[in-house]
Coordinates of C-alpha atoms in Angstrom, one line a residue:
Chain A
M322 CA 0.0 0.0 0.0
S323 CA 1.2 3.4 -0.9
K324 CA 1.3 6.0 1.8
L325 CA -0.7 9.2 1.5
V326 CA -0.7 12.4 3.5
E327 CA -4.0 14.2 4.1
G328 CA -4.3 17.8 3.2
L329 CA -1.9 17.7 0.3
Y330 CA -3.0 18.2 -3.4
Y331 CA -2.0 15.5 -5.8
S332 CA -1.5 15.3 -9.6
K333 CA -2.2 12.4 -11.9
S334 CA 1.5 12.4 -12.7
H335 CA 2.2 11.5 -9.1
E336 CA 3.5 14.8 -7.7
W337 CA 2.2 16.4 -4.5
V338 CA 1.7 20.0 -3.6
K339 CA 1.7 21.3 0.0
P340 CA 0.5 24.9 0.7
L341 CA 2.8 26.6 3.2
E342 CA 1.6 30.2 3.5
D343 CA -0.2 32.6 1.1
D344 CA 0.8 31.6 -2.3
V345 CA 3.9 29.5 -1.5
V346 CA 3.9 25.7 -1.9
L347 CA 6.3 22.7 -1.7
V348 CA 6.3 20.2 -4.5
G349 CA 7.4 16.6 -4.2
I350 CA 6.7 13.1 -5.6
T351 CA 4.3 10.6 -4.0
D352 CA 5.1 7.4 -2.3
F353 CA 3.4 5.6 -5.2
A354 CA 5.9 7.3 -7.6
Q355 CA 9.0 6.4 -5.6
S356 CA 7.9 2.8 -5.1
E357 CA 7.1 2.4 -8.9
L358 CA 10.5 3.8 -9.8
G359 CA 12.6 1.8 -7.3
D360 CA 15.9 3.1 -6.0
V361 CA 16.4 6.7 -6.9
V362 CA 20.0 7.4 -8.0
F363 CA 19.7 10.8 -9.6
V364 CA 17.4 13.8 -9.4
D365 CA 17.5 16.4 -12.2
L366 CA 16.0 19.7 -11.0
P367 CA 15.8 23.2 -12.4
E368 CA 17.3 26.2 -10.6
A369 CA 15.8 28.7 -8.2
G370 CA 14.6 31.7 -10.2
E371 CA 13.3 29.7 -13.1
T372 CA 9.6 29.2 -13.7
I373 CA 7.5 26.1 -14.1
S374 CA 4.2 25.8 -15.9
Q375 CA 1.4 23.4 -15.0
E376 CA 1.6 20.1 -16.9
D377 CA 5.1 20.9 -18.4
E378 CA 8.1 18.7 -17.7
F379 CA 10.5 20.4 -15.3
G380 CA 13.1 17.7 -14.5
A381 CA 13.4 14.0 -13.8
V382 CA 13.8 11.4 -11.1
E383 CA 16.0 8.5 -12.2
S384 CA 16.4 5.0 -10.9
V385 CA 19.2 2.7 -12.1
K386 CA 17.0 1.5 -14.9
A387 CA 14.9 4.5 -16.0
A388 CA 14.3 8.2 -16.1
S389 CA 10.9 9.4 -15.1
D390 CA 9.9 12.9 -16.1
L391 CA 8.7 15.3 -13.4
I392 CA 5.5 17.2 -14.5
A393 CA 4.7 20.5 -12.9
P394 CA 1.5 20.2 -10.9
V395 CA 1.3 24.0 -10.7
S396 CA 2.7 27.1 -12.4
G397 CA 5.0 29.6 -10.7
E398 CA 8.5 30.8 -9.8
I399 CA 10.9 28.5 -8.1
L400 CA 12.0 30.1 -4.8
E401 CA 14.2 27.2 -3.6
V402 CA 15.4 23.8 -4.8
N403 CA 16.1 21.0 -2.3
E404 CA 19.8 20.7 -2.8
E405 CA 20.0 17.9 -0.3
L406 CA 18.6 15.6 -3.0
V407 CA 21.6 16.2 -5.2
G408 CA 24.0 14.4 -2.9
E409 CA 21.4 12.0 -1.4
P410 CA 18.8 11.1 -4.0
E411 CA 17.8 8.0 -2.0
L412 CA 16.1 10.3 0.5
L413 CA 13.1 10.3 -2.0
N414 CA 12.8 6.5 -1.3
K415 CA 13.0 7.0 2.5
D416 CA 10.4 9.7 2.9
P417 CA 9.0 11.2 -0.3
Y418 CA 6.7 13.5 1.7
K419 CA 9.3 15.0 3.9
N420 CA 11.9 15.4 1.1
W421 CA 10.3 18.0 -1.2
L422 CA 11.8 18.9 -4.6
L423 CA 10.9 22.6 -5.1
K424 CA 9.5 25.5 -3.2
V425 CA 7.3 27.5 -5.6
K426 CA 5.5 30.9 -5.5
L427 CA 2.2 30.2 -7.3
E428 CA 1.3 32.2 -10.3
N429 CA -2.4 31.3 -9.9
T430 CA -3.7 29.8 -6.7
D431 CA -6.8 28.6 -8.6
E432 CA -4.7 25.9 -10.1
L433 CA -4.8 24.0 -6.8
G434 CA -8.5 23.3 -7.6
S435 CA -7.5 21.3 -10.6
L436 CA -5.5 18.8 -8.5
L437 CA -6.8 15.7 -6.6
S438 CA -7.5 15.5 -2.9
S439 CA -5.8 12.6 -1.0
E440 CA -9.1 10.6 -1.2
E441 CA -9.3 11.2 -5.0
Y442 CA -5.7 10.3 -5.5
E443 CA -6.0 7.2 -3.4
E444 CA -8.9 6.1 -5.7
F445 CA -6.8 7.1 -8.8
I446 CA -3.9 4.8 -7.9
K447 CA -6.0 1.8 -6.9
Chain B
M675 CA 0.6 -10.9 -18.3
E676 CA -1.5 -14.0 -18.9
N677 CA -0.1 -14.7 -22.3
L678 CA 3.5 -14.7 -21.2
K679 CA 5.6 -17.8 -20.8
K680 CA 7.0 -18.7 -17.4
T681 CA 10.3 -20.3 -16.6
C682 CA 10.4 -23.3 -14.3
L683 CA 11.5 -21.0 -11.5
Y684 CA 8.5 -18.6 -11.8
D685 CA 6.9 -19.5 -8.5
K686 CA 10.3 -19.1 -6.7
H687 CA 10.7 -15.6 -8.1
I688 CA 7.2 -14.7 -6.9
Q689 CA 7.9 -16.1 -3.4
L690 CA 11.1 -14.0 -3.3
G691 CA 9.0 -10.9 -4.0
A692 CA 10.6 -10.2 -7.4
K693 CA 9.3 -7.4 -9.6
M694 CA 8.3 -9.3 -12.8
E695 CA 8.2 -7.9 -16.3
D696 CA 7.7 -9.1 -19.9
F697 CA 11.1 -9.9 -21.5
A698 CA 11.1 -11.6 -24.8
G699 CA 7.7 -13.1 -24.2
Y700 CA 8.6 -14.4 -20.8
E701 CA 7.5 -13.1 -17.4
M702 CA 11.0 -12.6 -15.9
P703 CA 12.3 -11.2 -12.6
I704 CA 13.7 -7.7 -13.2
V705 CA 14.8 -7.1 -9.6
Y706 CA 14.3 -8.9 -6.3
D707 CA 15.4 -6.3 -3.8
N708 CA 17.6 -3.7 -5.2
I709 CA 19.5 -3.6 -8.5
K710 CA 22.6 -2.1 -6.9
N711 CA 22.9 -4.8 -4.2
E712 CA 22.4 -7.5 -6.8
H713 CA 25.0 -5.9 -9.0
L714 CA 27.5 -5.6 -6.2
A715 CA 26.9 -9.2 -5.0
V716 CA 28.1 -10.4 -8.4
R717 CA 31.1 -8.0 -8.5
N718 CA 32.2 -8.8 -5.0
N719 CA 30.8 -12.3 -4.0
V720 CA 28.4 -14.4 -6.0
G721 CA 24.9 -14.0 -7.5
M722 CA 22.7 -16.1 -9.7
F723 CA 20.3 -15.5 -12.6
D724 CA 17.4 -17.5 -14.0
V725 CA 18.3 -17.4 -17.7
S726 CA 16.0 -20.3 -18.7
H727 CA 14.4 -18.1 -21.3
M728 CA 17.6 -18.3 -23.4
G729 CA 17.2 -20.4 -26.6
E730 CA 19.0 -23.6 -27.3
I731 CA 19.4 -25.1 -30.8
I732 CA 21.2 -28.3 -31.6
V733 CA 23.0 -28.8 -34.9
K734 CA 24.0 -32.4 -35.5
G735 CA 24.9 -34.7 -38.4
K736 CA 27.7 -35.5 -40.7
D737 CA 28.2 -31.9 -41.9
A738 CA 27.6 -30.2 -38.6
L739 CA 31.1 -28.8 -38.4
H740 CA 31.1 -27.3 -41.9
F741 CA 27.6 -26.0 -41.5
V742 CA 28.3 -24.2 -38.2
E743 CA 31.4 -22.7 -39.8
K744 CA 29.2 -21.4 -42.6
I745 CA 26.8 -19.6 -40.2
F746 CA 29.1 -18.5 -37.4
T747 CA 31.7 -15.7 -37.4
N748 CA 34.2 -17.1 -35.0
K749 CA 36.5 -20.1 -35.2
V750 CA 34.8 -23.5 -35.2
E751 CA 37.2 -26.0 -36.7
S752 CA 40.1 -25.2 -34.3
L753 CA 37.8 -25.6 -31.2
V754 CA 38.4 -28.8 -29.3
D755 CA 35.5 -31.0 -28.2
G756 CA 34.2 -29.5 -24.9
Q757 CA 35.1 -25.9 -25.9
V758 CA 32.8 -22.9 -26.3
A759 CA 33.1 -19.9 -28.7
Y760 CA 31.3 -16.6 -28.7
G761 CA 30.4 -15.1 -32.1
M762 CA 27.6 -14.0 -34.3
M763 CA 25.4 -15.2 -37.2
L764 CA 25.2 -12.7 -40.0
Y765 CA 22.9 -11.9 -43.0
Q766 CA 24.5 -11.6 -46.4
N767 CA 24.8 -7.9 -45.9
G768 CA 26.9 -8.4 -42.8
C769 CA 24.3 -7.3 -40.3
V770 CA 23.7 -9.4 -37.2
V771 CA 21.0 -12.2 -37.1
D772 CA 22.0 -12.8 -33.5
D773 CA 25.0 -13.3 -31.2
L774 CA 25.4 -16.7 -29.6
L775 CA 27.6 -19.2 -27.9
V776 CA 28.6 -22.4 -29.8
Y777 CA 29.3 -25.5 -27.7
R778 CA 31.3 -28.1 -29.5
F779 CA 30.5 -31.6 -28.3
N780 CA 32.2 -33.1 -31.3
E781 CA 32.4 -32.3 -35.0
E782 CA 29.0 -33.8 -35.6
Y783 CA 27.2 -32.3 -32.6
F784 CA 27.0 -28.6 -31.6
L785 CA 24.7 -26.7 -29.2
L786 CA 23.9 -23.1 -30.1
V787 CA 22.7 -20.8 -27.2
V788 CA 20.9 -17.8 -28.6
N789 CA 18.9 -14.8 -27.4
A790 CA 15.4 -15.5 -26.1
S791 CA 14.0 -12.8 -28.2
N792 CA 15.5 -14.3 -31.4
V793 CA 14.9 -18.0 -31.0
A794 CA 12.2 -18.4 -33.6
K795 CA 13.9 -16.1 -36.1
D796 CA 17.3 -17.8 -35.6
Y797 CA 15.8 -21.3 -35.9
T798 CA 14.1 -20.4 -39.2
W799 CA 17.2 -18.7 -40.6
I800 CA 19.4 -21.6 -39.6
V801 CA 17.1 -24.1 -41.2
E802 CA 16.8 -22.0 -44.4
N803 CA 20.6 -22.0 -44.8
S804 CA 21.1 -25.7 -44.1
S805 CA 19.6 -27.2 -47.3
E806 CA 23.0 -28.1 -48.8
F807 CA 24.2 -29.8 -45.6
D808 CA 23.6 -33.1 -44.1
V809 CA 22.5 -31.8 -40.7
L810 CA 19.5 -32.0 -38.4
I811 CA 18.5 -28.8 -36.6
Q812 CA 16.4 -29.0 -33.4
N813 CA 15.1 -26.2 -31.3
V814 CA 15.4 -27.7 -27.8
S815 CA 14.7 -24.4 -25.9
E816 CA 11.9 -26.0 -24.0
D817 CA 14.1 -28.9 -22.7
Y818 CA 17.0 -26.8 -21.5
Q819 CA 16.6 -24.6 -18.4
E820 CA 19.5 -22.5 -17.3
I821 CA 21.0 -20.8 -14.2
A822 CA 24.0 -18.5 -14.5
V823 CA 26.1 -18.4 -11.3
Q824 CA 28.5 -15.4 -11.5
G825 CA 31.1 -13.7 -9.3
P826 CA 34.5 -14.3 -7.7
N827 CA 33.0 -16.8 -5.3
A828 CA 31.1 -18.8 -7.9
E829 CA 33.5 -21.7 -8.1
N830 CA 33.7 -22.0 -4.3
I831 CA 30.0 -21.9 -3.7
L832 CA 29.3 -24.5 -6.4
M833 CA 31.9 -26.8 -4.8
M834 CA 30.4 -26.2 -1.3
S835 CA 26.8 -26.4 -2.1
L836 CA 26.6 -28.9 -5.0
G837 CA 29.8 -30.8 -4.3
I838 CA 30.8 -30.1 -7.9
D839 CA 34.5 -29.5 -8.5
L840 CA 34.9 -27.0 -11.3
S841 CA 38.5 -26.1 -10.6
E842 CA 39.8 -27.9 -13.7
L843 CA 37.2 -26.4 -16.0
G844 CA 38.9 -23.8 -18.3
F845 CA 37.5 -20.5 -19.4
F846 CA 35.1 -21.1 -22.2
F847 CA 35.0 -24.8 -21.7
F848 CA 32.2 -27.1 -20.6
A849 CA 31.7 -30.5 -19.2
N850 CA 29.0 -32.9 -17.9
F851 CA 28.4 -33.3 -14.2
E852 CA 26.0 -35.3 -12.0
F853 CA 24.0 -33.8 -9.1
L854 CA 21.4 -36.0 -7.2
N855 CA 21.0 -38.2 -10.3
H856 CA 20.5 -35.2 -12.5
H857 CA 22.6 -34.6 -15.5
L858 CA 24.1 -31.1 -15.7
L859 CA 26.0 -29.3 -18.5
I860 CA 28.2 -26.6 -17.0
S861 CA 30.4 -24.1 -18.8
R862 CA 32.8 -21.5 -17.4
T863 CA 31.0 -18.7 -19.3
G864 CA 28.8 -15.7 -18.4
Y865 CA 27.6 -12.2 -19.2
T866 CA 28.9 -10.1 -16.3
G867 CA 32.7 -9.7 -16.8
E868 CA 33.3 -11.9 -13.7
D869 CA 34.4 -15.4 -13.3
G870 CA 31.3 -17.7 -13.3
F871 CA 29.4 -20.6 -14.7
E872 CA 26.3 -21.3 -16.7
I873 CA 24.4 -24.5 -15.8
Y874 CA 22.0 -26.2 -18.2
A875 CA 19.7 -28.9 -16.9
S876 CA 16.2 -30.2 -16.8
E877 CA 13.4 -28.3 -14.9
D878 CA 13.6 -30.6 -11.8
A879 CA 17.3 -30.2 -11.6
I880 CA 17.3 -26.5 -12.0
R881 CA 14.6 -26.1 -9.3
E882 CA 16.6 -28.2 -6.9
I883 CA 19.9 -26.3 -7.6
W884 CA 18.2 -23.0 -7.2
D885 CA 16.9 -23.9 -3.8
V886 CA 20.3 -25.3 -2.7
L887 CA 22.0 -22.1 -3.8
I888 CA 19.4 -19.9 -2.1
N889 CA 20.0 -21.8 1.1
N890 CA 23.7 -21.1 0.7
Q891 CA 23.1 -17.4 0.5
V892 CA 23.7 -17.0 -3.2
A893 CA 22.0 -13.7 -4.1
P894 CA 19.2 -14.0 -6.6
C895 CA 19.7 -11.4 -9.3
G896 CA 17.3 -10.1 -11.9
L897 CA 17.5 -8.9 -15.5
G898 CA 18.1 -5.3 -14.2
S899 CA 21.5 -6.1 -12.7
R900 CA 22.2 -8.5 -15.6
D901 CA 22.1 -5.5 -17.8
T902 CA 24.1 -3.1 -15.6
L903 CA 26.8 -5.9 -15.2
R904 CA 27.1 -6.8 -18.9
F905 CA 27.1 -3.1 -19.8
E906 CA 30.1 -2.3 -17.5
A907 CA 32.0 -5.2 -19.1
A908 CA 31.1 -3.6 -22.5
L909 CA 29.4 -6.8 -23.6
P910 CA 26.9 -6.2 -26.4
L911 CA 23.2 -6.8 -26.2
Y912 CA 21.2 -7.6 -29.3
G913 CA 18.9 -4.7 -30.2
H914 CA 21.3 -2.2 -28.7
E915 CA 25.0 -2.5 -29.7
I916 CA 24.2 -5.1 -32.4
S917 CA 21.1 -5.6 -34.5
Q918 CA 19.9 -6.5 -38.0
E919 CA 21.0 -3.0 -39.0
I920 CA 24.5 -3.1 -37.4
T921 CA 27.5 -5.1 -38.4
P922 CA 30.1 -6.6 -36.0
L923 CA 32.7 -4.2 -37.3
E924 CA 30.5 -1.3 -36.5
A925 CA 29.9 -2.8 -33.1
G926 CA 33.6 -3.1 -32.4
L927 CA 33.4 -6.9 -32.2
K928 CA 36.1 -7.6 -34.9
F929 CA 37.8 -9.9 -32.4
F930 CA 34.9 -12.4 -32.7
V931 CA 34.9 -12.3 -36.5
K932 CA 37.5 -14.4 -38.3
L933 CA 37.9 -12.5 -41.5
E934 CA 41.4 -13.8 -42.1
S935 CA 40.4 -17.5 -42.0
D936 CA 39.7 -19.7 -45.0
T937 CA 36.1 -20.4 -44.0
D938 CA 33.5 -18.5 -45.9
F939 CA 30.8 -17.7 -43.4
I940 CA 27.6 -15.9 -44.5
G941 CA 28.2 -12.1 -44.4
K942 CA 32.0 -12.4 -44.6
Q943 CA 32.2 -10.7 -48.0
A944 CA 30.1 -7.8 -46.9
L945 CA 32.4 -7.3 -43.9
L946 CA 35.5 -7.5 -46.1
N947 CA 33.9 -4.8 -48.3
Q948 CA 33.1 -2.7 -45.3
G949 CA 36.6 -3.1 -44.1
E950 CA 38.4 0.2 -43.4
N951 CA 35.5 2.2 -44.8
L952 CA 33.5 2.0 -41.6
S953 CA 31.2 5.0 -41.4
R954 CA 30.4 4.6 -37.7
R955 CA 31.4 2.6 -34.7
V956 CA 30.4 1.8 -31.1
V957 CA 32.6 3.7 -28.6
G958 CA 32.6 4.5 -24.9
I959 CA 31.3 7.9 -23.7
E960 CA 31.9 9.4 -20.3
L961 CA 30.0 12.5 -19.1
T962 CA 31.8 15.2 -17.1
E963 CA 28.6 16.7 -15.7
R964 CA 26.1 15.0 -13.4
S965 CA 23.5 13.3 -15.5
I966 CA 22.6 9.9 -16.9
P967 CA 23.0 9.1 -20.6
R968 CA 20.2 6.7 -21.5
E969 CA 19.6 4.5 -24.6
G970 CA 18.4 6.5 -27.6
Y971 CA 19.7 9.9 -26.4
E972 CA 21.3 11.9 -29.2
V973 CA 25.1 12.7 -29.2
Y974 CA 26.5 15.9 -30.6
H975 CA 29.9 17.4 -31.5
E976 CA 29.9 21.1 -32.0
N977 CA 26.1 21.2 -32.7
E978 CA 26.3 18.4 -35.2
L979 CA 24.4 15.2 -34.5
I980 CA 27.0 12.5 -34.6
G981 CA 25.2 9.4 -33.1
Y982 CA 23.1 8.0 -30.3
I983 CA 23.5 6.2 -27.0
T984 CA 23.0 2.4 -27.3
T985 CA 23.2 1.7 -23.5
G986 CA 24.0 4.0 -20.7
Y987 CA 23.9 4.2 -16.9
L988 CA 25.2 5.9 -13.8
S989 CA 27.6 3.0 -13.5
I990 CA 27.2 1.2 -10.2
S991 CA 30.8 0.0 -9.9
L992 CA 32.4 3.2 -11.1
E993 CA 29.8 5.7 -9.8
K994 CA 30.2 7.7 -13.1
P995 CA 27.8 8.4 -15.9
I996 CA 29.1 6.3 -18.8
A997 CA 27.6 4.8 -22.0
M998 CA 28.2 2.9 -25.1
A999 CA 27.2 4.9 -28.2
M1000 CA 27.1 4.5 -32.0
I1001 CA 29.1 7.4 -33.3
N1002 CA 29.8 8.5 -36.9
R1003 CA 33.4 8.7 -37.9
P1004 CA 35.7 10.6 -37.6
H1005 CA 34.2 11.6 -34.2
T1006 CA 35.1 8.1 -32.8
K1007 CA 38.6 9.2 -31.7
K1008 CA 39.3 9.1 -27.9
N1009 CA 38.9 12.3 -26.1
T1010 CA 36.7 13.9 -28.8
P1011 CA 34.5 16.4 -26.8
I1012 CA 30.8 15.6 -27.2
H1013 CA 27.5 16.6 -25.7
V1014 CA 24.6 14.2 -24.9
K1015 CA 21.1 15.7 -25.2
V1016 CA 19.3 14.9 -22.0
R1017 CA 15.8 16.3 -21.8
N1018 CA 16.7 19.3 -24.0
K1019 CA 19.9 20.0 -22.0
M1020 CA 23.3 19.5 -23.6
I1021 CA 25.5 17.6 -21.1
A1022 CA 29.2 17.6 -21.7
G1023 CA 31.4 14.5 -22.0
F1024 CA 34.0 12.9 -24.1
V1025 CA 34.7 9.8 -26.2
R1026 CA 36.6 7.1 -24.4
D1027 CA 37.5 3.4 -24.7
K1028 CA 34.9 0.8 -23.7
K1029 CA 37.1 -0.7 -21.1
F1030 CA 35.0 0.7 -18.2
L1031 CA 36.4 -1.9 -15.8
E1032 CA 38.8 -4.7 -15.8
K1033 CA 37.2 -8.1 -16.6
K1034 CA 38.0 -10.7 -14.0
Y1035 CA 37.7 -13.9 -16.0
N1036 CA 39.6 -16.8 -14.7
K1037 CA 41.7 -18.0 -17.5
T1038 CA 44.2 -20.0 -15.4
K1039 CA 42.2 -23.2 -15.0
G1040 CA 42.2 -26.3 -17.1
V1041 CA 43.7 -26.4 -20.6

C-alpha cells in the first residue's frame, strides 16, 4: 500500500503540492511514484529563479533502470530547490513527503483546484 | 501478463518478491530487492540469474562442423571438443542475425545458445541456410533450463553447495556433471565480466539447484542487474549494440569475426567490403557533468548530430555516468569532446574506450 498524506494536493502524474503560506507551496513526488520507480539514483532539478508551468516537464527522477519525467502540478516561480537531494537522491525513497523537490511561488492559486484530494488520489492509484 | 511464458522458477521468483516484467515473451524477474545490491553481489561475491528463457538449438549430423562454420563468425574447426566460442550469425549484408555461444561436443554435434527474443527467427534462418548440408537442426529451448552463477566466489559456492569441483574447467570450456542423479552441463562462461558458470539442466534439476544455492546465500539477481553488469563489461546486447541493422565491425566486435580464416561464413564478403571504410562505430562515452546518458539519447559534436546512445547508466561499480554509443566517424577518436542531449539540455562529455572496468575472467584453469 502506498502512503498518503491528508491535506496535500495530488497530480495524476504523481506529484504532491503542500501549501505553506499565502501563495507559496512545496512540490514533491508521492510514495506511489517512488515505489514504482525503485531506487532513486539521480534527481535532475531546475534552478531557483526559473519558472515552471502546470503540466510541463521540469526535470526528472531517475532510478538505475529508467528516467521518469517530473511534470509540474502548478505554475509559478521556483523560490528554492532542495539541494540535499543532489547528494542523497535516495532520500526520496526513504520519505517522499518530507523530502520535497521545489519551493514555488504560485502564479495562480486557482490551479490547486484542478488537483486531486488525497481521497481522490487514493482512488486514482487503486 | 497471462499470455506470457513462465520459466520453471517462476513460483520461486514470486515467493522471493521479485518485480516481474515481460522480457522476450517471458515473465521474468527484473529485480528482487535492489539492482545495486544484486550488481555488487556479483562483482564482490556471487549471484545467480534465471536465464531459462535463453534459446538452445542443436545442430547435428555428418556436416555439422562445416555447417556451423558457414553460419558463425568465430572459429569452429580449431575448437576442441568441450570448448565454447562466442560469435555471431550474419545476414549476407553483414548485419547481425543474433549473437550466440557455440558449444562443440564433437564435429558432428553442436549446441547453439541464442537470445530468447530471437529463437524463432534464428531457428528459421538456420534451417533455411542448411539445405545443402547433411544436418539436423532442433530447437530444444523448452528442454533446456538454465541458471548463471556469477562472481568471484562462484567456483567455491558450487563446490560447497553442490559438491561439484569446477577447478579444472577452463575459461570457455564445458563438461558434464552429476547432481542428485540429474545430468548437468556446466560451462565457465557468463555475461557479467566476472568469473562464473552457466548451468544447463532439466526443470527438476534447475529447481533443486536454485533452492540449494538460495540456502547457501547466493543472491538471486534479476535482469536489471544482468544488464548493468554486462554493460560495465562492455558486452553487447542484441537490439542495442548489435542488430539486424548493425555489423560486428560497427559494433567493435572484430575480435569475434574471423575475416582472415579460409572459412567463408555468410556475411563475410560484406564485412571485407566494409573493411576500413566504416562510417560509424560503437565507442565508450563518459559525461563530465552529473546526468545519466540513456539509450536513444542523441550525441552531438559542436552542434552536429553524430550518433546515439546504445546503452548508458550511472555506473554502479564506477559511480560515473558512462555509456556505449554508436558514433559517426571521424568523431570516434578518444577524447573527442561531445554533448549528450538529456531532456533538451546539452550535457558535456568525451569519447573514451569501452574498457570501463577490468574483466576478471579466470583463464588460469584447465587447458
